[in-house]
Every structure is written in C-alpha cells, then in structure tokens.
mmCIF file with all atom_site columns, C-alpha atoms in Angstrom:
data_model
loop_
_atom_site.group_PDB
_atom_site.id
_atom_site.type_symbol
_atom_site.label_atom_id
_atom_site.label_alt_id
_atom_site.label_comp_id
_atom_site.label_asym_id
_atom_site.label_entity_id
_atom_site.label_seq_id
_atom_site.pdbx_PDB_ins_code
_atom_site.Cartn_x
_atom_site.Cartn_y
_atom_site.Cartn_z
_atom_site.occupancy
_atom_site.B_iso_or_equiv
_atom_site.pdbx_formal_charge
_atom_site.auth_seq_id
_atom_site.auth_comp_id
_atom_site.auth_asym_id
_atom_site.auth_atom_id
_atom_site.pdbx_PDB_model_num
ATOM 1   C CA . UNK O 1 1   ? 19.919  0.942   14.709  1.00 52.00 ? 127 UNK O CA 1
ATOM 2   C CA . UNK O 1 2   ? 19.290  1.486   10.875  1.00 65.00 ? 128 UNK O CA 1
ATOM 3   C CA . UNK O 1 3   ? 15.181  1.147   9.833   1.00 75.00 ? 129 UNK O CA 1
ATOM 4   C CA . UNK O 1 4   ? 15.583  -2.362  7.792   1.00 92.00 ? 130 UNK O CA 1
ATOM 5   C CA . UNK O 1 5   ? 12.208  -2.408  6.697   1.00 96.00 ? 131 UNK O CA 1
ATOM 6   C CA . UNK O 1 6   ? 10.345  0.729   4.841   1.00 97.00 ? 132 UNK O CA 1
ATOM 7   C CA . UNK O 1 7   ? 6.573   0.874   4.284   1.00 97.00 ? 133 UNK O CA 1
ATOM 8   C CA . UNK O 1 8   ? 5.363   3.300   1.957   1.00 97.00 ? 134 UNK O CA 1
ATOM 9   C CA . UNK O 1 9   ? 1.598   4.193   1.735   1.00 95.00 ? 135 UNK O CA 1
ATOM 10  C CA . UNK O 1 10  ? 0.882   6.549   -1.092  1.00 95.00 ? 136 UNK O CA 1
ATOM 11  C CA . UNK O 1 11  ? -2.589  8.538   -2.934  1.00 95.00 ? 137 UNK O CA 1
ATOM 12  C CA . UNK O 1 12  ? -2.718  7.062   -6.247  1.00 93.00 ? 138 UNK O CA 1
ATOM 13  C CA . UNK O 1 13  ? -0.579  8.589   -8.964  1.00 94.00 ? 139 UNK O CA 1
ATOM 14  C CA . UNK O 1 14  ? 1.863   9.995   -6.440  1.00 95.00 ? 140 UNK O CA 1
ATOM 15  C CA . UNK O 1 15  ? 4.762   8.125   -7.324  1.00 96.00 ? 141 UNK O CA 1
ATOM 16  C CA . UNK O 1 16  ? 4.493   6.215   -3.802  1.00 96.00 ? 142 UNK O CA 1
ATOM 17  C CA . UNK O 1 17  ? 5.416   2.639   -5.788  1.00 95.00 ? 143 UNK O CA 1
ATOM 18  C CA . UNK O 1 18  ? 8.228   4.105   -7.330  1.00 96.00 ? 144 UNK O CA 1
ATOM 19  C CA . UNK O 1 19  ? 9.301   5.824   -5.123  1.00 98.00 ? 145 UNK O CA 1
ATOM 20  C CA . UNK O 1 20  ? 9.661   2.899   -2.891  1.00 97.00 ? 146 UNK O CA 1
ATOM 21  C CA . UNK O 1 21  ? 10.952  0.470   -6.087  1.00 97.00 ? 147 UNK O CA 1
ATOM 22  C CA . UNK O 1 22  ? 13.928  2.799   -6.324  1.00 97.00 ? 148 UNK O CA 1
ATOM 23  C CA . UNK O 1 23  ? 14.647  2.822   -2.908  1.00 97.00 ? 149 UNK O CA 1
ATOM 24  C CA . UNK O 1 24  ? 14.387  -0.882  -2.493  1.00 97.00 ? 150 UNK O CA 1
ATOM 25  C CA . UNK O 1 25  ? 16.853  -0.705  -5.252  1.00 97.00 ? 151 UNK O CA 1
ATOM 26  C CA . UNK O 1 26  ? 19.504  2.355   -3.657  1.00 96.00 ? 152 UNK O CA 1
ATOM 27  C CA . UNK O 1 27  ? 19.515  -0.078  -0.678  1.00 95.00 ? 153 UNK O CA 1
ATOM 28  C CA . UNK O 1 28  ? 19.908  -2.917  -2.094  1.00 95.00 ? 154 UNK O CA 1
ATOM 29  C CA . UNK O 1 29  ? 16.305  -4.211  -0.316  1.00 96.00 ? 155 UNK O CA 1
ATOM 30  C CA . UNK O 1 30  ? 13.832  -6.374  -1.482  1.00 96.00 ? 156 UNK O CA 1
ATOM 31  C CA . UNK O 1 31  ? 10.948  -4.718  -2.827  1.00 97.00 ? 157 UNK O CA 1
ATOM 32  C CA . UNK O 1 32  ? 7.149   -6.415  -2.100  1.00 96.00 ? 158 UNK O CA 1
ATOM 33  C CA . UNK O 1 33  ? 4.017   -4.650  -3.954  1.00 92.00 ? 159 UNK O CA 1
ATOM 34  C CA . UNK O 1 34  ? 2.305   -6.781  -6.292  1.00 87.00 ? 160 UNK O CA 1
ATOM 35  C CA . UNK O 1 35  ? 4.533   -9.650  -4.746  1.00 88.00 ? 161 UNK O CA 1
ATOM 36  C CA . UNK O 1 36  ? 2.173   -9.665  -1.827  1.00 90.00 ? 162 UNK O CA 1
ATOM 37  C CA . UNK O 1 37  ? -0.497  -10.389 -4.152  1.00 89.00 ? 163 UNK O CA 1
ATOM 38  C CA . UNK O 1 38  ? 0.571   -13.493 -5.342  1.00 90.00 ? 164 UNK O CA 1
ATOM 39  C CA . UNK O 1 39  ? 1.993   -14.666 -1.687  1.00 89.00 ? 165 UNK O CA 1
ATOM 40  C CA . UNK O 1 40  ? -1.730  -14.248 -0.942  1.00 89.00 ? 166 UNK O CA 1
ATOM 41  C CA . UNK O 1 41  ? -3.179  -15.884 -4.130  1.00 88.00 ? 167 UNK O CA 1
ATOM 42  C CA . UNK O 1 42  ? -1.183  -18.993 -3.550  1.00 89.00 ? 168 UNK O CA 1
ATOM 43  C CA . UNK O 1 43  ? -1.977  -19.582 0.182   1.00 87.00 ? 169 UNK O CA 1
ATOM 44  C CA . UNK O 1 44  ? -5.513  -18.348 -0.091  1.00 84.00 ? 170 UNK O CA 1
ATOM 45  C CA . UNK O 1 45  ? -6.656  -20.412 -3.124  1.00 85.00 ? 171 UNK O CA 1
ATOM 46  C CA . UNK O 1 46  ? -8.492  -16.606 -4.125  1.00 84.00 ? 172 UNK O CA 1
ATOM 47  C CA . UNK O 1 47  ? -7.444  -15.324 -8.058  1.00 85.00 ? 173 UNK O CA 1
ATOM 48  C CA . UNK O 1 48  ? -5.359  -12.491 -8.073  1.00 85.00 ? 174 UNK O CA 1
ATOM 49  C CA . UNK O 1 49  ? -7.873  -9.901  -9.196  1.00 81.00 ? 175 UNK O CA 1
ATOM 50  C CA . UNK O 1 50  ? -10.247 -10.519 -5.939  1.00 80.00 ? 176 UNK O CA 1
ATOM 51  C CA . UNK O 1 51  ? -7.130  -10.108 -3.644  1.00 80.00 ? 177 UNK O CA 1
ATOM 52  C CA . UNK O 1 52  ? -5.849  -7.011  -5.367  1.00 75.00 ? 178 UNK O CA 1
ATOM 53  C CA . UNK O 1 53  ? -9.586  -5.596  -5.068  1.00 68.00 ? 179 UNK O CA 1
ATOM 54  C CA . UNK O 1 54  ? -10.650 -6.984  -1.444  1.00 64.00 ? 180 UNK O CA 1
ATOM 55  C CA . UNK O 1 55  ? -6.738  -6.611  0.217   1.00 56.00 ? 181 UNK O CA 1
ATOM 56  C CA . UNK O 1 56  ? -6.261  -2.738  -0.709  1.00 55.00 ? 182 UNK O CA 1
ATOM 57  C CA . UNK O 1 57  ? -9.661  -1.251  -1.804  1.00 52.00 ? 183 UNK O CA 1
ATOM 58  C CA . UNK O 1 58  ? -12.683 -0.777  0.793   1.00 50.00 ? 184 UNK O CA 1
ATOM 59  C CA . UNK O 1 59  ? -14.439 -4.204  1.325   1.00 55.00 ? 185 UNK O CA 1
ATOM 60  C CA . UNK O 1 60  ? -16.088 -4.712  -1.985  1.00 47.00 ? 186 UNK O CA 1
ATOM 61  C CA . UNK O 1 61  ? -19.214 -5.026  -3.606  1.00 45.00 ? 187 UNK O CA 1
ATOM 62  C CA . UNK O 1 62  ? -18.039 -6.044  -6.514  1.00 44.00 ? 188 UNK O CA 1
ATOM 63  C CA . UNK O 1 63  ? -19.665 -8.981  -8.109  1.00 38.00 ? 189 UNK O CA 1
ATOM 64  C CA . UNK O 1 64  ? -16.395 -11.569 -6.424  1.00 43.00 ? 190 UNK O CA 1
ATOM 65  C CA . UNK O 1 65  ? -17.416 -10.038 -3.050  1.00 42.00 ? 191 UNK O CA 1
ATOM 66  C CA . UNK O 1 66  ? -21.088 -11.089 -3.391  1.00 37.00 ? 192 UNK O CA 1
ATOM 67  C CA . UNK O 1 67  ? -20.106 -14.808 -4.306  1.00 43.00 ? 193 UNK O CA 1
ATOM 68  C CA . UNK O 1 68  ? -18.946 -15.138 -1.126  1.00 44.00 ? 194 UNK O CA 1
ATOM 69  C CA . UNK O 1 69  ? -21.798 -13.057 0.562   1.00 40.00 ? 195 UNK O CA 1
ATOM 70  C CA . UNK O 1 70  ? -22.903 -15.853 3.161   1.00 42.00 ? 196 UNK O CA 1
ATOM 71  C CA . UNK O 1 71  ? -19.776 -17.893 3.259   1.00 47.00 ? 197 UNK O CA 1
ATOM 72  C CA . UNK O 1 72  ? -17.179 -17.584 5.839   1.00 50.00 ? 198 UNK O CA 1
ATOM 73  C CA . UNK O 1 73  ? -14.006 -19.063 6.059   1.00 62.00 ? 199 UNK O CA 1
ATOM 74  C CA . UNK O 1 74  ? -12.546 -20.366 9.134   1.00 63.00 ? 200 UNK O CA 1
ATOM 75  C CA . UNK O 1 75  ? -15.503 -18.430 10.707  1.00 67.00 ? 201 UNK O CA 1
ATOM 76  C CA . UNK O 1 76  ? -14.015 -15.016 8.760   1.00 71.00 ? 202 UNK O CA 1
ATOM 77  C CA . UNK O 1 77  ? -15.492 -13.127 6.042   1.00 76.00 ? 203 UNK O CA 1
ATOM 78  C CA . UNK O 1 78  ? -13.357 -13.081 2.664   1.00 76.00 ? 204 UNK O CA 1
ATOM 79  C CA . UNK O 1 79  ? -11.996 -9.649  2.843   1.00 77.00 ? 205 UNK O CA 1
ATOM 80  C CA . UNK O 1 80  ? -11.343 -10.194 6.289   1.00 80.00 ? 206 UNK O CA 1
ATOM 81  C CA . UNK O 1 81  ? -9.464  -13.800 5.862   1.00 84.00 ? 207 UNK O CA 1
ATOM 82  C CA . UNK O 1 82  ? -7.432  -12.201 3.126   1.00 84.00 ? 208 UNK O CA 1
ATOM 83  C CA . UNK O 1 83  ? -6.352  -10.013 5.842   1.00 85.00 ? 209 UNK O CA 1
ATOM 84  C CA . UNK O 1 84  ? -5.512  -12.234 7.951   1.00 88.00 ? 210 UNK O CA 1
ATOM 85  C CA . UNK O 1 85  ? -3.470  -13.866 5.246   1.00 90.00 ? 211 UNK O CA 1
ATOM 86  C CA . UNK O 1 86  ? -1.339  -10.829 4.235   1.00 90.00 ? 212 UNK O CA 1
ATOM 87  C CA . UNK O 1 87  ? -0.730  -10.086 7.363   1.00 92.00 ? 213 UNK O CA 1
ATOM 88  C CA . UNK O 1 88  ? 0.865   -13.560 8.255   1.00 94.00 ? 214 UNK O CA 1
ATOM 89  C CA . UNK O 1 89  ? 2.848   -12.750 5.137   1.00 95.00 ? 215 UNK O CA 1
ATOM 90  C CA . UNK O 1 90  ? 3.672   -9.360  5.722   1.00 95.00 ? 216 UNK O CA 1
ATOM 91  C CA . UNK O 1 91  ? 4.994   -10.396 9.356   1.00 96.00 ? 217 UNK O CA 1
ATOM 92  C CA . UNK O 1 92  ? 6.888   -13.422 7.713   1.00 94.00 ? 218 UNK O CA 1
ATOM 93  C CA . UNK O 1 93  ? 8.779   -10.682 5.269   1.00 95.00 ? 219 UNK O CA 1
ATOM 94  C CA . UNK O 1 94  ? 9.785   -8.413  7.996   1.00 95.00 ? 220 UNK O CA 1
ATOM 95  C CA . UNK O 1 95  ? 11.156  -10.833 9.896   1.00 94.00 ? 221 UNK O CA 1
ATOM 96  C CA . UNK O 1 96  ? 13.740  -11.124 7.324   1.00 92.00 ? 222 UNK O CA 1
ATOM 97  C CA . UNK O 1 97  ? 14.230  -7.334  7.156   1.00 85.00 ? 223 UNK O CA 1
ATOM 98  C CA . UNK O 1 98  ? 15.721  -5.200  4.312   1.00 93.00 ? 224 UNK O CA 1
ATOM 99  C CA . UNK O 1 99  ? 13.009  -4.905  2.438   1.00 97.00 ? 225 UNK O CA 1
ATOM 100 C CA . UNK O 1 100 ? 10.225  -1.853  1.249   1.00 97.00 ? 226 UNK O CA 1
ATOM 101 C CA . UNK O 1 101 ? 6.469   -2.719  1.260   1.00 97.00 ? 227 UNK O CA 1
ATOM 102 C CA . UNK O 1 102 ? 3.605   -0.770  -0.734  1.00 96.00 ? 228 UNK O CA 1
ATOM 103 C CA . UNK O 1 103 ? 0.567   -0.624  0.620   1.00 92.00 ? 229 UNK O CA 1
ATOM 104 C CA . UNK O 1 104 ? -1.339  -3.378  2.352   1.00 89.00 ? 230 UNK O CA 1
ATOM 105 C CA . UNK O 1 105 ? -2.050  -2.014  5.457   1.00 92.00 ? 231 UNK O CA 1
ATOM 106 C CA . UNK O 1 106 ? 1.661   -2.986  6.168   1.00 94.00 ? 232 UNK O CA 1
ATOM 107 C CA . UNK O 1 107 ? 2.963   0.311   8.459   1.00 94.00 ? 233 UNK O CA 1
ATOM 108 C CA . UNK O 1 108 ? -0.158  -0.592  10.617  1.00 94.00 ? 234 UNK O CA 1
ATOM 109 C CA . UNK O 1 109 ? 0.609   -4.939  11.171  1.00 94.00 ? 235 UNK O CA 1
ATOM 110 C CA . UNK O 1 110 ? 4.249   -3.906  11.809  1.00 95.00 ? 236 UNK O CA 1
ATOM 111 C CA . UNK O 1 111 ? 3.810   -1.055  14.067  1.00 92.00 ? 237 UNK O CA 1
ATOM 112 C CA . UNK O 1 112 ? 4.905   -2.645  16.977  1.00 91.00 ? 238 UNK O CA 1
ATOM 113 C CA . UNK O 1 113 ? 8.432   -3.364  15.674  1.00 93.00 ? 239 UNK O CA 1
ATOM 114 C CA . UNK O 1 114 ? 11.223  -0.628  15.959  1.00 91.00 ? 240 UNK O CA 1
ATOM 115 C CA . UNK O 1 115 ? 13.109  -1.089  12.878  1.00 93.00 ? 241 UNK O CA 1
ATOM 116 C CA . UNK O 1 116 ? 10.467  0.161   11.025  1.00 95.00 ? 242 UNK O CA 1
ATOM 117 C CA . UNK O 1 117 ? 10.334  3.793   9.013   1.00 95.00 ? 243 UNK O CA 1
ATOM 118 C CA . UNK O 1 118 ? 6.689   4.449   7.652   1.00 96.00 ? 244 UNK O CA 1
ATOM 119 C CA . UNK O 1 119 ? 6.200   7.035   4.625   1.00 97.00 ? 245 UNK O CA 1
ATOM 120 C CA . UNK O 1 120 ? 3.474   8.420   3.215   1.00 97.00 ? 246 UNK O CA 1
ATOM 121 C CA . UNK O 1 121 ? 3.919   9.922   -0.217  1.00 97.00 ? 247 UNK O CA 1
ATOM 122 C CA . UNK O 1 122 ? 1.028   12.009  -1.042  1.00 97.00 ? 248 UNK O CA 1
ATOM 123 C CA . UNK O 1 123 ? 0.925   15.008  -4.089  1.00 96.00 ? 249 UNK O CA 1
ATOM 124 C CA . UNK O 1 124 ? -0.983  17.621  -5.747  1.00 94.00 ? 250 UNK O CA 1
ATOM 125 C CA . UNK O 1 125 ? -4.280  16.204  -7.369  1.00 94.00 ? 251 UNK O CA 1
ATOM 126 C CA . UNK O 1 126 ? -3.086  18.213  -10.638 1.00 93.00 ? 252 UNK O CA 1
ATOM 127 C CA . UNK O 1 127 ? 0.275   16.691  -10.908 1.00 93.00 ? 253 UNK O CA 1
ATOM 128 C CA . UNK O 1 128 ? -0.884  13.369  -9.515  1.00 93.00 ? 254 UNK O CA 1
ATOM 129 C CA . UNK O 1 129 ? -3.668  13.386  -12.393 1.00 93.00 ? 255 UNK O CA 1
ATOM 130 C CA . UNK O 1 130 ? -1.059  14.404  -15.250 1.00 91.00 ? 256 UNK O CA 1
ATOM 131 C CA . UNK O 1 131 ? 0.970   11.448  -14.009 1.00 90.00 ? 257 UNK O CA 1
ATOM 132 C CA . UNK O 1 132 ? -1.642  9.046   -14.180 1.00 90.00 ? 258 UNK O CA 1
ATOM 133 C CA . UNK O 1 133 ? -2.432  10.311  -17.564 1.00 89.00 ? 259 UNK O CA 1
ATOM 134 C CA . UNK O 1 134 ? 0.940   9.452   -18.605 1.00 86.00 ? 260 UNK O CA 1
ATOM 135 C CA . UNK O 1 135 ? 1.354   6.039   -17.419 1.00 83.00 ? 261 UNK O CA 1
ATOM 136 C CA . UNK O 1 136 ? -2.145  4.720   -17.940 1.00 81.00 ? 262 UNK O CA 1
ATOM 137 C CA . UNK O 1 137 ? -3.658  6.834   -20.414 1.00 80.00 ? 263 UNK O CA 1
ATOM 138 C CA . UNK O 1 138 ? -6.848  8.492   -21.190 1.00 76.00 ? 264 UNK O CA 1
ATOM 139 C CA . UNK O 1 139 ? -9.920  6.435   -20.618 1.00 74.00 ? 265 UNK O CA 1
ATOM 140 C CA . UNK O 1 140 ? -13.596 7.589   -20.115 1.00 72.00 ? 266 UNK O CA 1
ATOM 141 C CA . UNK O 1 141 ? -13.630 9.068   -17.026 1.00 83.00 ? 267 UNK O CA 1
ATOM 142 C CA . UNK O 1 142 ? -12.003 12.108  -16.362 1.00 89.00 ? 268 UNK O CA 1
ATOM 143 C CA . UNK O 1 143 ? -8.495  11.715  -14.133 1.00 89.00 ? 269 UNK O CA 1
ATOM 144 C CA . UNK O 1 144 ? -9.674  13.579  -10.769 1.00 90.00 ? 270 UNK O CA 1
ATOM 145 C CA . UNK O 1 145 ? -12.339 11.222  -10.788 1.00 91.00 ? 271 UNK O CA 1
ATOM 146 C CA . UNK O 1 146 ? -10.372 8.104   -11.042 1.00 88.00 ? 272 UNK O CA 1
ATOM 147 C CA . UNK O 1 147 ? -7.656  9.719   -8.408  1.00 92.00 ? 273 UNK O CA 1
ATOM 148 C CA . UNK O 1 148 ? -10.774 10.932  -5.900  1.00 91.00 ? 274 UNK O CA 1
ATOM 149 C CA . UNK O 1 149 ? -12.167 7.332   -6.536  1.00 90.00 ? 275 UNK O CA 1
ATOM 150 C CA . UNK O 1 150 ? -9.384  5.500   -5.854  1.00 89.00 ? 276 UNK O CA 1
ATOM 151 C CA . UNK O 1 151 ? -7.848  7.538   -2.663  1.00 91.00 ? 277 UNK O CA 1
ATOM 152 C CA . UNK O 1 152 ? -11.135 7.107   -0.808  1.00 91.00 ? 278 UNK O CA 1
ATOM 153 C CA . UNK O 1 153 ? -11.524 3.477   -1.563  1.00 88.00 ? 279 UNK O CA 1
ATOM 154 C CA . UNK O 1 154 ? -7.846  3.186   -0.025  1.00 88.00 ? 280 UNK O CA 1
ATOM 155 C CA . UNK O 1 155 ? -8.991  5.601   2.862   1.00 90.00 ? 281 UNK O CA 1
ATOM 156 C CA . UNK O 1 156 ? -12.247 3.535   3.697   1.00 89.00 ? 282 UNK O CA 1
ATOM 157 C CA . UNK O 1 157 ? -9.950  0.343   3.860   1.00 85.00 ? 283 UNK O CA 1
ATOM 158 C CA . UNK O 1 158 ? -7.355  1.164   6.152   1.00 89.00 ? 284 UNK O CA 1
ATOM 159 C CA . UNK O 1 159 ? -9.996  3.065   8.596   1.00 89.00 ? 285 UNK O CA 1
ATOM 160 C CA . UNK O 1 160 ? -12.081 -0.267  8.618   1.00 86.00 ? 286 UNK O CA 1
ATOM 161 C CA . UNK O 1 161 ? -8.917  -2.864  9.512   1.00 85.00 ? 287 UNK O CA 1
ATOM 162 C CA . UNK O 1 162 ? -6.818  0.203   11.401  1.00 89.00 ? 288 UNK O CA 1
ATOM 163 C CA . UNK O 1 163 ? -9.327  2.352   12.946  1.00 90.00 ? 289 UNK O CA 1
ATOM 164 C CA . UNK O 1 164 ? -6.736  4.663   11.597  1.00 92.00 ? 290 UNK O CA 1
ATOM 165 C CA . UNK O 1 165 ? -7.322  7.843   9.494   1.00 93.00 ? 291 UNK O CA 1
ATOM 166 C CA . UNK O 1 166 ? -5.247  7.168   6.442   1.00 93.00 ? 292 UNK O CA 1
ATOM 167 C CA . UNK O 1 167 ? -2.571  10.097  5.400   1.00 91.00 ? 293 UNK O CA 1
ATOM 168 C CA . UNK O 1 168 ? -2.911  11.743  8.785   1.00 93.00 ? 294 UNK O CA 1
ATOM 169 C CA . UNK O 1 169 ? 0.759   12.639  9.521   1.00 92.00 ? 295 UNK O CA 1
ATOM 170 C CA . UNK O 1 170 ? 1.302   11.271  12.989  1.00 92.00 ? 296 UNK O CA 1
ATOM 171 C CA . UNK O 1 171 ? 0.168   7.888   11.741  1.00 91.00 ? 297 UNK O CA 1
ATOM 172 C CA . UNK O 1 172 ? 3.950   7.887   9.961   1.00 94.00 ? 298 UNK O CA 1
ATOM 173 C CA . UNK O 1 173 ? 7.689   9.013   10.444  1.00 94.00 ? 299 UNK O CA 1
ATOM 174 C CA . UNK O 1 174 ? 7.528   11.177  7.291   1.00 95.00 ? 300 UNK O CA 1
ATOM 175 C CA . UNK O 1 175 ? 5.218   12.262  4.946   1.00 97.00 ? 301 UNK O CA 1
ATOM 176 C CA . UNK O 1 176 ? 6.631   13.610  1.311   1.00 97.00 ? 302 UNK O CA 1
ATOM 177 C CA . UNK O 1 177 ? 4.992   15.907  -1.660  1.00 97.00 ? 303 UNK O CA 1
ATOM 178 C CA . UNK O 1 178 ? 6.388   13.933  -4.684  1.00 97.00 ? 304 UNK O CA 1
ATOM 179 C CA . UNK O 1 179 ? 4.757   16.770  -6.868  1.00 95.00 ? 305 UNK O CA 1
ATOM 180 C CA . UNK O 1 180 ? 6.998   19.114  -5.190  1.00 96.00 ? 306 UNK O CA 1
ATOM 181 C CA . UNK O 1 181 ? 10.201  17.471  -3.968  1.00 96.00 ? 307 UNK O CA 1
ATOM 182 C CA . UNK O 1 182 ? 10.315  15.183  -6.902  1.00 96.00 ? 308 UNK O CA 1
ATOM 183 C CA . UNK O 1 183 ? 10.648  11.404  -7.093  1.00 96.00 ? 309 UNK O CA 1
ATOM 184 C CA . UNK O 1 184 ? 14.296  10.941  -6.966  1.00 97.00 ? 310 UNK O CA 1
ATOM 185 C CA . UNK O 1 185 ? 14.529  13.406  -4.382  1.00 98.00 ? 311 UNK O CA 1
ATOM 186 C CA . UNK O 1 186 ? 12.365  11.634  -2.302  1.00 97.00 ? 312 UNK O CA 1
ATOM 187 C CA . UNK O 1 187 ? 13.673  8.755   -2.783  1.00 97.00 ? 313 UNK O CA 1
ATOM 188 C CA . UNK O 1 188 ? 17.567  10.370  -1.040  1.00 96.00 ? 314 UNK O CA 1
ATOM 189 C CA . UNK O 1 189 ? 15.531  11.407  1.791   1.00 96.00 ? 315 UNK O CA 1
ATOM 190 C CA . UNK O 1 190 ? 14.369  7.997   2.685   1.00 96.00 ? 316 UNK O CA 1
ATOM 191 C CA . UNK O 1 191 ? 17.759  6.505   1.515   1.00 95.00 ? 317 UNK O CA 1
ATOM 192 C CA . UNK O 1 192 ? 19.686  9.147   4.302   1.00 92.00 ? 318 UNK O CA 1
ATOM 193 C CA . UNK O 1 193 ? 16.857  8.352   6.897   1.00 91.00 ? 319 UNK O CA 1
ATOM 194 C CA . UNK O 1 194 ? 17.148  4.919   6.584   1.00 87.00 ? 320 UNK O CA 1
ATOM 195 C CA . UNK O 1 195 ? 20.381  4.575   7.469   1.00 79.00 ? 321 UNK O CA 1
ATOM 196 C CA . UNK O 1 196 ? 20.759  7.371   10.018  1.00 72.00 ? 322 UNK O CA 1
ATOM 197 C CA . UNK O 1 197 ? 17.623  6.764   12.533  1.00 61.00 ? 323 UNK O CA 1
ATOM 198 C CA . UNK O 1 198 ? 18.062  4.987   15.443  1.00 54.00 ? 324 UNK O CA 1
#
C-alpha cells in the first residue's frame, strides 16, 4: 500500500513547507498548511492570528491568550479547544487521503493510521538562518535568534499536546538535512518513498 497522506514537521527556515508544497504538487496531492488555519478560524469563531499563534507555538502568553485567561470553552481552555478543533479537521482531511500536511501536530493525531509517512526536515542553523534572511529579510533581531526562538516555541508545543520530544528520529519514518541534500532532492526522496512503502 502507497503512504496517501505525508506529514512534514520541519525547524523553521528549513525548507520543511516547501518541501512538502512541491511534493503535494509531484503527486498530484492536496497540500494543507496555512489551509488548516482558516478550517480552524471558521469553525472556531477565533481570528486567524490567535490560531496561527496558540495551534503551532507553545501555549501563549501573548496578550489574545490572556483575554481568555479564565474562560473555558466547552469546559476546555482556548489553546486546548483549538486543538481539539484541528484535530477534528486534520482527521476529516486524511480521511480523504492524498494529501501533505505542515505542521499542526498532524504526524502525532494520525499516528494510528497506516497510510501515513511522517518527515521531519530539519538543517544547519547557518544555512537555515541565510534562508530566512532571504525570504523574510533583515529585521532587528539577529537570525539565530529568531530560528532558536521559534524551534523551541514549536518544541514546547508538541511536548505539551504529544508528550513527544519533537525532532527525535524515531518519532518519524525519515528525517532529511535540507541544508545538505537540498530541497528538490528531498523532495524525490519522499516522492520514491511514497509510492514504494507498504
């Protein structure tokens, strides 16, 4: 049986998204990153931003987190109701199958399926900091902060909802150094394993 559905988890600036966007695209697969987000925005009533922020990133205390400090909805806290959402949502797109998914916790909710091949695309902070440099530009802080920053916010979030550790290589089928294989490269190897796991 060919892996219909790929998950790719990725350290920021790797190339994890595109990576998995080209893929999606070799195969002929849907593709779900930022598509997620909305899914979640428009059954959760929650803007964008706070879902992007609370669904990937550690839970929050960013000044959206603290309006809801005290709330709970349907007896859940916000970061953990968004959750709960994505997941529904994420289980309602694999059920479908061909498709890639980014992030979101996703190799973790569908880890009890068997048509599932989970990557993690990880890179040299050097490279991965040149990279984000290039796509997002300078800003005040320097780039290994801002990669550093951003990996252990990612890292934090999928210990709390997995109990996982986050880039530890058993926790996937395959774990690939963009900075050294190269994007496209990577993106044949998942193409060929796709097709010829069982």
């Amino acid at each position: 049986m060919s892996k219909k559905i790929i998950t790719i988890s990725r350290q920021f600036g790797s190339g994890g998204r595109t990576i998995g966007k080209k893929t999606a695209e070799k195969l002929g697969y849907e593709f779900y990153d930022k598509e997620i987000i909305e899914k979640v925005a428009e059954e959760s009533g929650f803007e964008k931003k706070f879902i992007e922020e609370e669904g990937e990133y550690s839970p929050s205390k960013s000044i959206f987190a603290y309006s809801f400090v005290g709330r709970s909805i349907n007896g859940m806290s916000a970061n953990d109701y968004i959750l709960s959402v994505q997941r529904k949502i994420i289980l309602n797109i694999a059920e479908k199958g061909n498709c890639v998914i980014v992030g979101r916790c996703a190799d973790y909710i569908l880890k009890n399926r068997k048509d599932v091949l989970n990557i993690f695309v990880h890179a040299d902070i050097a490279k991965r900091a040149e990279r984000i440099v290039k796509l997002y530009g300078e800003t005040d802080e320097k780039p290994e902060k801002r990669l550093t920053e951003k990996d252990k916010k990612r890292s934090i979030n999928y210990k709390y909802y997995t109990d996982q550790i986050w880039g530890m290589a058993e926790n996937y089928h395959l774990t690939l150094d963009s900075g050294v294989i190269g994007i496209d490269k990577c993106v044949d190897i998942i193409v060929d394993l796709s097709s010829g796991l069982d």
